N, C-alpha and C. Protein backbone atom coordinates (compact mmCIF):
# COMPACT_ATOMS: atom_id res chain seq x y z
N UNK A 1 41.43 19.97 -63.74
CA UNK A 1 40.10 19.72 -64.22
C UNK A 1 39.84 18.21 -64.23
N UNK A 2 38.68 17.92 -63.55
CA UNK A 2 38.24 16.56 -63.48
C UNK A 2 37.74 15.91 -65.26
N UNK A 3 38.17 14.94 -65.52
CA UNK A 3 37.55 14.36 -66.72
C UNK A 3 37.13 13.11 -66.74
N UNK A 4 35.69 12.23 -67.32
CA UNK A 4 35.69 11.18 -67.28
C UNK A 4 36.24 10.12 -67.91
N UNK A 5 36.87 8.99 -67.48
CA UNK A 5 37.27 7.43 -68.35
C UNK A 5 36.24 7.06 -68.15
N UNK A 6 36.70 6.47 -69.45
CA UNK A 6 35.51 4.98 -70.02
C UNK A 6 36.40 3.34 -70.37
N UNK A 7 36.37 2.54 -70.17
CA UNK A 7 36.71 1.50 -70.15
C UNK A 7 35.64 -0.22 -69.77
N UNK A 8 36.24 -0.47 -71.01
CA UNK A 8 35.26 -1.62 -71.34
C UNK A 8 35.66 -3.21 -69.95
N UNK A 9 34.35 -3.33 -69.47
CA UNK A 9 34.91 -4.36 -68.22
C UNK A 9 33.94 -5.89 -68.82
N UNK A 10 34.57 -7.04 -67.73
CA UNK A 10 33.48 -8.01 -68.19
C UNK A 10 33.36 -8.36 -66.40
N UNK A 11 31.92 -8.49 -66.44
CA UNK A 11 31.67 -9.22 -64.91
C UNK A 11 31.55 -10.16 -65.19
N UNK A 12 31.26 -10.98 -63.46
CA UNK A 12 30.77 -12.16 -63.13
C UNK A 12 30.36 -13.16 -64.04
N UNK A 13 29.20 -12.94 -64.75
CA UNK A 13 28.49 -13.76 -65.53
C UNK A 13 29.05 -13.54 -66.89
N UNK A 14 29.97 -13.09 -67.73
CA UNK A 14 30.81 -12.89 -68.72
C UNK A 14 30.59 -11.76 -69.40
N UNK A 15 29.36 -11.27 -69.04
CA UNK A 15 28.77 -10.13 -70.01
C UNK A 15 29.34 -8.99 -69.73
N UNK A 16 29.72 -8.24 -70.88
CA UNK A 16 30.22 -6.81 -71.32
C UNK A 16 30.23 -5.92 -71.17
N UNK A 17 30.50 -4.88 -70.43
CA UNK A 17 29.84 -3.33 -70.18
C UNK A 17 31.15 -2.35 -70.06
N UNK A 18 30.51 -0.92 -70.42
CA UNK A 18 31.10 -0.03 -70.18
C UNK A 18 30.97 0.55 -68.75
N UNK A 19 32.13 0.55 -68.05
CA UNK A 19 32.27 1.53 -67.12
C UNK A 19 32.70 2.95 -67.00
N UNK A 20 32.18 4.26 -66.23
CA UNK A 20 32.93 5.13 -66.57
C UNK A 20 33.48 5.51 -64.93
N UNK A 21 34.12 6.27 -64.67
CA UNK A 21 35.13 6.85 -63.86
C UNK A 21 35.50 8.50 -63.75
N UNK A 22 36.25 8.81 -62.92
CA UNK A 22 37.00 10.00 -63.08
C UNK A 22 38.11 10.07 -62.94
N UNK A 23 39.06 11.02 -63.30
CA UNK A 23 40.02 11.77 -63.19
C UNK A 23 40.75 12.81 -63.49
N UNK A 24 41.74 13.18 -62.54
CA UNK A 24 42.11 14.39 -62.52
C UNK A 24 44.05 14.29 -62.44
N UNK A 25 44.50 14.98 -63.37
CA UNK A 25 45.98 14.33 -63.09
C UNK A 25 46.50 12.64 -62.83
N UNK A 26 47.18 12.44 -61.73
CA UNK A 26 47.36 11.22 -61.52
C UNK A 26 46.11 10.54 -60.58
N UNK A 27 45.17 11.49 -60.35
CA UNK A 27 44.42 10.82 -59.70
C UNK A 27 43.26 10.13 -60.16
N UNK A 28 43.14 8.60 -60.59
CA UNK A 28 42.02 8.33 -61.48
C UNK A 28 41.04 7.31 -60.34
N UNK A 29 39.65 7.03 -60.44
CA UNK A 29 38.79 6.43 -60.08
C UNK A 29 37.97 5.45 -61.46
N UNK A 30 38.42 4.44 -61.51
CA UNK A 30 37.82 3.71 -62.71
C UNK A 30 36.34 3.12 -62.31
N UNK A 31 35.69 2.81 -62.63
CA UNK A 31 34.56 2.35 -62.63
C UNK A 31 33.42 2.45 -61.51
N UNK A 32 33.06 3.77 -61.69
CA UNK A 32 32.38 4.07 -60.66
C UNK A 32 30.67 4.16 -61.04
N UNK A 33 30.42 3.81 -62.30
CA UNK A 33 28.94 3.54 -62.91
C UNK A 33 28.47 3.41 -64.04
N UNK A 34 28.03 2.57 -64.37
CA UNK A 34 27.65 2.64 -65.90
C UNK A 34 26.53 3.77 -66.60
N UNK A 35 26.43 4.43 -66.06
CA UNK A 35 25.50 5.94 -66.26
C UNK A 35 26.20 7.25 -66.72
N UNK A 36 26.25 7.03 -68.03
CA UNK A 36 26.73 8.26 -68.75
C UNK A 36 26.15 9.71 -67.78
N UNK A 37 25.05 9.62 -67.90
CA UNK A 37 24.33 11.15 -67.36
C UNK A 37 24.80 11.69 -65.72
N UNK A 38 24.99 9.91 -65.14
CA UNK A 38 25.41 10.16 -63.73
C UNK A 38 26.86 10.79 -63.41
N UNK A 39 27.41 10.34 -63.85
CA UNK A 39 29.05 10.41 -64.43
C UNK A 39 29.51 11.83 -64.62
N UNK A 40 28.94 12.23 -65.67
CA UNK A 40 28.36 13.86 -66.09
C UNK A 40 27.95 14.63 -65.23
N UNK A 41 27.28 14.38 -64.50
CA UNK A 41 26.77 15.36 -63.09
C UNK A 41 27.95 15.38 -61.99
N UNK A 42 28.45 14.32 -61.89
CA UNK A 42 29.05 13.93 -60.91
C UNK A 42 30.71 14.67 -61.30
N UNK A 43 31.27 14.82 -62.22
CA UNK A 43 32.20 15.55 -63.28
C UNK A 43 32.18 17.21 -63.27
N UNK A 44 31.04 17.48 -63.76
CA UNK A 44 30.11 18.55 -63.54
C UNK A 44 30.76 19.58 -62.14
N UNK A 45 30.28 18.73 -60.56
CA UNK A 45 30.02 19.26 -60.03
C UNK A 45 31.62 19.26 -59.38
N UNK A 46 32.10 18.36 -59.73
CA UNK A 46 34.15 18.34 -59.29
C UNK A 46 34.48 19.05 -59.69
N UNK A 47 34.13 19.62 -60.71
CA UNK A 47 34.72 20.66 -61.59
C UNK A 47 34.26 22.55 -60.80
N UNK A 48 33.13 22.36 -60.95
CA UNK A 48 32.29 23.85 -60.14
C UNK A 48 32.86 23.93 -59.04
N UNK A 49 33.37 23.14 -57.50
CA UNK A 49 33.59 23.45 -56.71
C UNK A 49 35.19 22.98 -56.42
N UNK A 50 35.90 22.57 -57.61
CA UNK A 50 37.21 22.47 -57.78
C UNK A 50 37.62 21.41 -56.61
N UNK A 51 37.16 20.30 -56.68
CA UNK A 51 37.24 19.41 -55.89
C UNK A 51 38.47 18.43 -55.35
N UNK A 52 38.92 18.44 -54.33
CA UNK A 52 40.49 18.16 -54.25
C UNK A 52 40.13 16.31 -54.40
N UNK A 53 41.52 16.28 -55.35
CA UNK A 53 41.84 14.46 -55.45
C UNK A 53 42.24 13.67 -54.07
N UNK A 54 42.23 14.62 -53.15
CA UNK A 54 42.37 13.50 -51.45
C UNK A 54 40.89 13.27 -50.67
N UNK A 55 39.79 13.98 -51.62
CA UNK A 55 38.39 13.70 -50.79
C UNK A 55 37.70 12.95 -52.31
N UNK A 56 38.37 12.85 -52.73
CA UNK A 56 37.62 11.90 -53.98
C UNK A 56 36.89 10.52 -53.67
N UNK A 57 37.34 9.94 -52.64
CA UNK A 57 36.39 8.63 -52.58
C UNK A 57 35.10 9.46 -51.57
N UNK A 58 35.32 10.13 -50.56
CA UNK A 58 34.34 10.73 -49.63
C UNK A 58 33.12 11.65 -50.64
N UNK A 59 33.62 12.00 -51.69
CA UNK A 59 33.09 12.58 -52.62
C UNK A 59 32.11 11.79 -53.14
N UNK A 60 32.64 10.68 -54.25
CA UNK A 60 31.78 10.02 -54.77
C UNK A 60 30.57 9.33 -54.11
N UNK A 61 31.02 8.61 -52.88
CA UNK A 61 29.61 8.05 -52.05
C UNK A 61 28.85 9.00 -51.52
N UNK A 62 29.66 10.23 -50.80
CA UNK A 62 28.07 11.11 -51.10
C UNK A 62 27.35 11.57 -52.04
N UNK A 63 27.91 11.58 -53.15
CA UNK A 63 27.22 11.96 -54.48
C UNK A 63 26.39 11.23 -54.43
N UNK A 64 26.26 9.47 -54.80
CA UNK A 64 25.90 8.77 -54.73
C UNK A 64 25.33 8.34 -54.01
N UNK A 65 24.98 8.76 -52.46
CA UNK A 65 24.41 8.22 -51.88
C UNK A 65 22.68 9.80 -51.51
N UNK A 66 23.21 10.10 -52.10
CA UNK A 66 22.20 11.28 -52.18
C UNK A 66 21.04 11.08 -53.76
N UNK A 67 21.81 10.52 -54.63
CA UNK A 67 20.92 10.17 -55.73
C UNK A 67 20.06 8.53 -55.51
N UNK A 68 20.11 7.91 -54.72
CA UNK A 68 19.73 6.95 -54.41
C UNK A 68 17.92 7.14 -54.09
């Protein structure tokens, strides 16, 4: 089962944010958006179609590139 991380980052300009991520077993993806709701969908749908951890990056940019 896919679950999201959260982890606190600092960019460029010093300022603060939460990132969230996924993972599943040893397979984790850290900071893939600061959008709770996006994150959630995106979790959501790894989960419904039991999504294997070797298409996980091919995964996320189409997710993402479809909500754009």
């Amino acid at each position: 089962m896919w679950i999201i991380t959260e982890k606190q980052y600092t960019n460029e300009e010093g300022e603060e944010y939460t990132g969230y991520g996924v993972s599943q077993g040893e397979c984790t993806v850290d900071d893939i958006t600061v959008s709770l709701p996006e994150i959630t969908r995106l979790v959501e749908a790894l989960n419904r179609y039991e999504a294997s951890p070797v298409h996980i990056y091919d995964i996320i940019e189409d997710f993402f590139a479809e909500t754009c």
